[in-house]
């Protein structure tokens, strides 16, 4: 049995999670970073507190803070219930329990919401959706990150979408990192190999790296690619 979601859930992660998910070094944190599909993550505001300005893009940013909170609360009980019902699918070294996972997602949401209006005005939260990152210049970012959207929702978004989305991320950034490589059913996304082939045949350097973060059992790999 695995977690089933009808649509993409607005769950957000912290800076500490992003650091583990993407193997972000101190040097990486100083780069010009684009967060694609950042949703209600507290990554952006926590980076700001460290003096780093991140640009986050998400279709969700067309909504008000209240609407985003409502979307979160509409699904959180069901998701945590599904997690509790599938104990074999999860590793608790980071979050320690389903209830703490929920508390950590609520903490990220609260931090995000407090920063949201100011961040929108400052252009740190911008409406945008893959596969077209409209209004962004070629190679205008050092690093583009995509956490818990591409590959994870492979049932909802097809191979063509993934290929186009990842090429678009590499149009606007010198390097990209994507996590996880698993779907919601915990299978490795069938699109990973097609993406790697497409990237190699287009002359990009590409690889898969093991990372410290693992919540979905077996979900501890990140795909990176960069202009050579
Ligand atoms: C599970 S959340 C992950 C949020 C954040 N990246 C994190 O890991 O904490 C997935 C996010 O993908 C966003 N999303 C949905 N469709 C998208 C698209 N076409 N392009 C970019 N992001 C999208 C959703 O709005 C949602 O905020």
Tab-separated table of C-alpha atoms and ligand atoms in Angstrom:
chain	number	residue	atom	x	y	z
A	1	UNK	CA	0.000	0.000	0.000
A	2	UNK	CA	1.219	3.557	-0.658
A	3	UNK	CA	0.091	7.135	-0.148
A	4	UNK	CA	-2.474	8.251	-2.747
A	5	UNK	CA	-3.011	11.939	-3.507
A	6	UNK	CA	-5.521	13.361	-5.968
A	7	UNK	CA	-3.446	16.464	-6.620
A	8	UNK	CA	-0.126	18.061	-5.643
A	9	UNK	CA	-0.230	18.784	-1.908
A	10	UNK	CA	0.991	22.138	-0.570
A	11	UNK	CA	3.462	20.730	1.982
A	12	UNK	CA	6.620	22.722	2.645
A	13	UNK	CA	10.041	21.857	3.962
A	14	UNK	CA	12.634	23.773	5.989
A	15	UNK	CA	16.076	25.084	5.048
A	16	UNK	CA	17.641	22.226	7.017
A	17	UNK	CA	15.655	19.712	4.960
A	18	UNK	CA	16.622	21.444	1.697
A	19	UNK	CA	20.283	21.362	2.766
A	20	UNK	CA	20.107	17.591	3.300
A	21	UNK	CA	17.874	16.897	0.284
A	22	UNK	CA	20.160	18.752	-2.132
A	23	UNK	CA	23.544	18.305	-0.398
A	24	UNK	CA	23.790	22.108	-0.207
A	25	UNK	CA	27.244	23.273	0.912
A	26	UNK	CA	28.012	26.685	2.455
A	27	UNK	CA	29.296	27.664	-0.976
A	28	UNK	CA	26.004	26.549	-2.588
A	29	UNK	CA	24.017	28.715	-0.146
A	30	UNK	CA	25.817	31.801	-1.464
A	31	UNK	CA	24.788	31.061	-5.044
A	32	UNK	CA	21.955	32.773	-6.882
A	33	UNK	CA	19.253	30.130	-6.242
A	34	UNK	CA	15.877	29.532	-7.910
A	35	UNK	CA	13.443	27.291	-6.023
A	36	UNK	CA	11.004	25.774	-8.511
A	37	UNK	CA	7.746	24.632	-6.926
A	38	UNK	CA	8.802	25.855	-3.479
A	39	UNK	CA	5.187	26.069	-2.274
A	40	UNK	CA	4.864	26.810	1.447
A	41	UNK	CA	8.465	25.830	2.237
A	42	UNK	CA	10.307	27.977	4.783
A	43	UNK	CA	13.519	27.628	2.727
A	44	UNK	CA	13.187	31.117	1.217
A	45	UNK	CA	12.546	32.994	4.485
A	46	UNK	CA	15.175	31.037	6.412
A	47	UNK	CA	17.718	31.790	3.667
A	48	UNK	CA	16.769	35.473	3.873
A	49	UNK	CA	17.519	35.430	7.613
A	50	UNK	CA	21.031	34.206	6.706
A	51	UNK	CA	21.392	37.049	4.205
A	52	UNK	CA	20.702	35.049	1.018
A	53	UNK	CA	18.003	36.162	-1.408
A	54	UNK	CA	16.288	33.165	-3.071
A	55	UNK	CA	13.676	33.413	-5.832
A	56	UNK	CA	10.834	30.913	-5.358
A	57	UNK	CA	8.371	30.094	-8.140
A	58	UNK	CA	5.092	28.261	-7.745
A	59	UNK	CA	1.620	28.372	-9.345
A	60	UNK	CA	0.391	28.491	-5.729
A	61	UNK	CA	1.666	32.042	-5.365
A	62	UNK	CA	-1.372	33.252	-7.278
A	63	UNK	CA	-3.297	32.426	-4.061
A	64	UNK	CA	-3.576	34.393	-0.830
A	65	UNK	CA	-1.900	33.200	2.384
A	66	UNK	CA	-5.325	32.266	3.782
A	67	UNK	CA	-6.127	30.151	0.719
A	68	UNK	CA	-2.750	28.373	0.947
A	69	UNK	CA	-3.328	27.637	4.639
A	70	UNK	CA	-6.824	26.344	3.822
A	71	UNK	CA	-5.399	24.052	1.110
A	72	UNK	CA	-2.870	22.684	3.601
A	73	UNK	CA	-5.450	22.073	6.336
A	74	UNK	CA	-7.842	20.449	3.851
A	75	UNK	CA	-5.382	17.604	3.205
A	76	UNK	CA	-3.010	17.303	6.169
A	77	UNK	CA	-5.157	14.939	8.315
A	78	UNK	CA	-5.665	12.555	5.409
A	79	UNK	CA	-1.976	12.532	4.428
A	80	UNK	CA	-0.760	11.912	8.008
A	81	UNK	CA	-3.396	9.192	8.412
A	82	UNK	CA	-2.120	7.510	5.233
A	83	UNK	CA	1.456	7.774	6.518
A	84	UNK	CA	0.448	6.144	9.824
A	85	UNK	CA	-1.299	3.348	7.897
A	86	UNK	CA	1.870	2.510	5.903
A	87	UNK	CA	4.659	2.296	8.528
A	88	UNK	CA	6.840	0.078	6.319
A	89	UNK	CA	7.178	2.902	3.776
A	90	UNK	CA	8.873	5.514	5.991
A	91	UNK	CA	12.178	6.184	7.716
A	92	UNK	CA	11.915	8.227	10.908
A	93	UNK	CA	15.521	9.241	11.539
A	94	UNK	CA	14.766	12.875	10.625
A	95	UNK	CA	11.163	13.576	11.668
A	96	UNK	CA	11.001	10.831	14.372
A	97	UNK	CA	7.220	10.184	13.989
A	98	UNK	CA	4.175	11.001	11.803
A	99	UNK	CA	2.986	13.505	14.422
A	100	UNK	CA	6.340	15.297	14.393
A	101	UNK	CA	6.288	15.235	10.586
A	102	UNK	CA	2.975	17.066	10.764
A	103	UNK	CA	4.356	19.526	13.336
A	104	UNK	CA	7.381	20.212	11.102
A	105	UNK	CA	5.163	20.843	8.063
A	106	UNK	CA	3.012	23.220	10.156
A	107	UNK	CA	6.128	25.049	11.366
A	108	UNK	CA	7.358	25.533	7.791
A	109	UNK	CA	3.903	26.762	6.723
A	110	UNK	CA	3.717	29.245	9.620
A	111	UNK	CA	7.159	30.670	8.808
A	112	UNK	CA	6.276	30.885	5.111
A	113	UNK	CA	2.926	32.609	5.754
A	114	UNK	CA	4.532	35.267	7.999
A	115	UNK	CA	6.964	36.128	5.201
A	116	UNK	CA	4.625	35.661	2.225
A	117	UNK	CA	3.248	39.183	1.597
A	118	UNK	CA	6.635	40.859	2.100
A	119	UNK	CA	8.277	38.207	-0.075
A	120	UNK	CA	5.758	38.694	-2.863
A	121	UNK	CA	6.356	42.451	-2.806
A	122	UNK	CA	10.122	41.881	-2.904
A	123	UNK	CA	9.777	39.447	-5.816
A	124	UNK	CA	11.048	36.482	-3.782
A	125	UNK	CA	7.756	34.587	-4.329
A	126	UNK	CA	6.693	34.689	-7.959
A	127	UNK	CA	3.875	32.953	-9.792
A	128	UNK	CA	5.358	30.440	-12.196
A	129	UNK	CA	4.810	26.910	-13.374
A	130	UNK	CA	6.841	24.302	-15.184
A	131	UNK	CA	7.307	23.512	-17.985
A	132	UNK	CA	7.618	27.225	-18.919
A	133	UNK	CA	9.527	29.561	-16.628
A	134	UNK	CA	8.222	32.697	-18.258
A	135	UNK	CA	10.046	35.965	-17.806
A	136	UNK	CA	13.301	34.387	-16.650
A	137	UNK	CA	16.427	35.104	-18.686
A	138	UNK	CA	18.735	32.336	-19.916
A	139	UNK	CA	21.295	31.279	-17.267
A	140	UNK	CA	20.086	33.958	-14.839
A	141	UNK	CA	20.524	31.602	-11.832
A	142	UNK	CA	23.512	29.550	-10.640
A	143	UNK	CA	21.370	26.786	-9.212
A	144	UNK	CA	17.723	25.716	-9.681
A	145	UNK	CA	16.241	23.323	-7.110
A	146	UNK	CA	13.062	21.293	-7.376
A	147	UNK	CA	11.945	19.393	-4.273
A	148	UNK	CA	8.987	17.013	-4.156
A	149	UNK	CA	7.349	17.872	-7.443
A	150	UNK	CA	9.177	16.428	-10.490
A	151	UNK	CA	9.433	12.594	-10.496
A	152	UNK	CA	7.326	12.366	-7.290
A	153	UNK	CA	4.121	13.153	-9.207
A	154	UNK	CA	4.965	10.944	-12.199
A	155	UNK	CA	1.399	9.636	-12.387
A	156	UNK	CA	0.011	13.151	-12.793
A	157	UNK	CA	2.714	14.591	-15.118
A	158	UNK	CA	3.936	12.578	-18.122
A	159	UNK	CA	7.390	12.005	-19.602
A	160	UNK	CA	7.027	14.837	-22.132
A	161	UNK	CA	6.285	17.238	-19.252
A	162	UNK	CA	9.348	16.080	-17.315
A	163	UNK	CA	11.673	16.402	-20.321
A	164	UNK	CA	10.409	19.892	-21.142
A	165	UNK	CA	10.450	21.031	-17.502
A	166	UNK	CA	14.019	19.905	-16.898
A	167	UNK	CA	15.294	21.462	-20.139
A	168	UNK	CA	13.590	24.681	-19.086
A	169	UNK	CA	15.261	24.600	-15.657
A	170	UNK	CA	18.605	24.223	-17.440
A	171	UNK	CA	17.760	27.126	-19.709
A	172	UNK	CA	17.507	29.478	-16.723
A	173	UNK	CA	20.186	27.953	-14.458
A	174	UNK	CA	23.752	26.705	-14.772
A	175	UNK	CA	23.032	23.723	-12.538
A	176	UNK	CA	19.860	21.941	-11.399
A	177	UNK	CA	19.089	19.494	-8.602
A	178	UNK	CA	15.902	17.426	-8.263
A	179	UNK	CA	14.720	15.303	-5.309
A	180	UNK	CA	13.359	12.645	-4.885
A	181	UNK	CA	13.612	10.199	-7.782
A	182	UNK	CA	10.759	8.132	-6.346
A	183	UNK	CA	7.057	8.422	-7.095
A	184	UNK	CA	4.366	8.574	-4.413
A	185	UNK	CA	4.180	4.765	-4.743
A	186	UNK	CA	7.909	4.583	-3.828
A	187	UNK	CA	8.882	3.205	-7.243
A	188	UNK	CA	11.789	4.871	-9.029
A	189	UNK	CA	10.148	7.183	-11.568
A	190	UNK	CA	10.204	5.579	-15.007
A	191	UNK	CA	11.128	9.009	-16.399
A	192	UNK	CA	14.544	9.171	-14.691
A	193	UNK	CA	16.325	7.163	-17.390
A	194	UNK	CA	14.684	9.130	-20.239
A	195	UNK	CA	15.689	12.383	-18.550
A	196	UNK	CA	19.300	11.232	-18.139
A	197	UNK	CA	19.480	10.130	-21.781
A	198	UNK	CA	17.994	13.415	-22.996
A	199	UNK	CA	20.427	15.437	-20.869
A	200	UNK	CA	23.470	13.445	-21.985
A	201	UNK	CA	22.525	13.666	-25.652
A	202	UNK	CA	22.125	17.443	-25.245
A	203	UNK	CA	25.675	17.671	-23.849
A	204	UNK	CA	24.904	18.268	-20.167
A	205	UNK	CA	26.853	16.689	-17.318
A	206	UNK	CA	24.430	14.614	-15.255
A	207	UNK	CA	24.551	12.308	-12.256
A	208	UNK	CA	22.696	10.795	-9.323
A	209	UNK	CA	23.962	11.458	-5.812
A	210	UNK	CA	23.078	9.810	-2.512
A	211	UNK	CA	21.906	12.285	0.129
A	212	UNK	CA	21.517	12.138	3.914
A	213	UNK	CA	17.740	12.785	3.855
A	214	UNK	CA	15.406	9.811	3.668
A	215	UNK	CA	11.719	9.976	4.612
A	216	UNK	CA	10.179	7.796	1.902
A	217	UNK	CA	12.039	4.506	2.455
A	218	UNK	CA	14.593	4.231	-0.361
A	219	UNK	CA	14.122	7.902	-1.325
A	220	UNK	CA	17.633	9.184	-0.658
A	221	UNK	CA	18.861	10.074	-4.143
A	222	UNK	CA	19.054	13.387	-5.950
A	223	UNK	CA	19.525	14.011	-9.676
A	224	UNK	CA	21.884	16.830	-10.642
A	225	UNK	CA	22.738	18.207	-14.070
A	226	UNK	CA	24.809	21.137	-15.272
A	227	UNK	CA	26.092	22.896	-18.339
A	228	UNK	CA	29.541	21.475	-19.161
B	1	LIG	C1	4.769	18.852	-2.310
B	1	LIG	S1	4.942	20.562	-2.635
B	1	LIG	C2	6.685	20.782	-2.351
B	1	LIG	C3	7.019	22.173	-1.916
B	1	LIG	C4	8.515	22.433	-1.696
B	1	LIG	N1	9.273	22.257	-2.912
B	1	LIG	C5	9.087	21.552	-0.640
B	1	LIG	O1	9.690	20.528	-0.952
B	1	LIG	O2	8.923	21.878	0.542
B	1	LIG	C6	4.854	20.600	-4.421
B	1	LIG	C7	4.716	21.981	-4.978
B	1	LIG	O3	4.730	21.899	-6.416
B	1	LIG	C8	3.917	22.948	-6.889
B	1	LIG	N2	3.542	22.771	-8.305
B	1	LIG	C9	2.415	22.229	-8.816
B	1	LIG	N3	2.429	22.292	-10.167
B	1	LIG	C10	3.596	22.912	-10.506
B	1	LIG	C11	4.197	23.283	-11.763
B	1	LIG	N4	3.595	23.017	-12.947
B	1	LIG	N5	5.392	23.906	-11.733
B	1	LIG	C12	6.017	24.158	-10.555
B	1	LIG	N6	5.497	23.829	-9.351
B	1	LIG	C13	4.306	23.206	-9.321
B	1	LIG	C14	2.737	22.929	-5.941
B	1	LIG	O4	1.982	24.136	-5.995
B	1	LIG	C15	3.421	22.674	-4.600
B	1	LIG	O5	3.694	23.870	-3.928
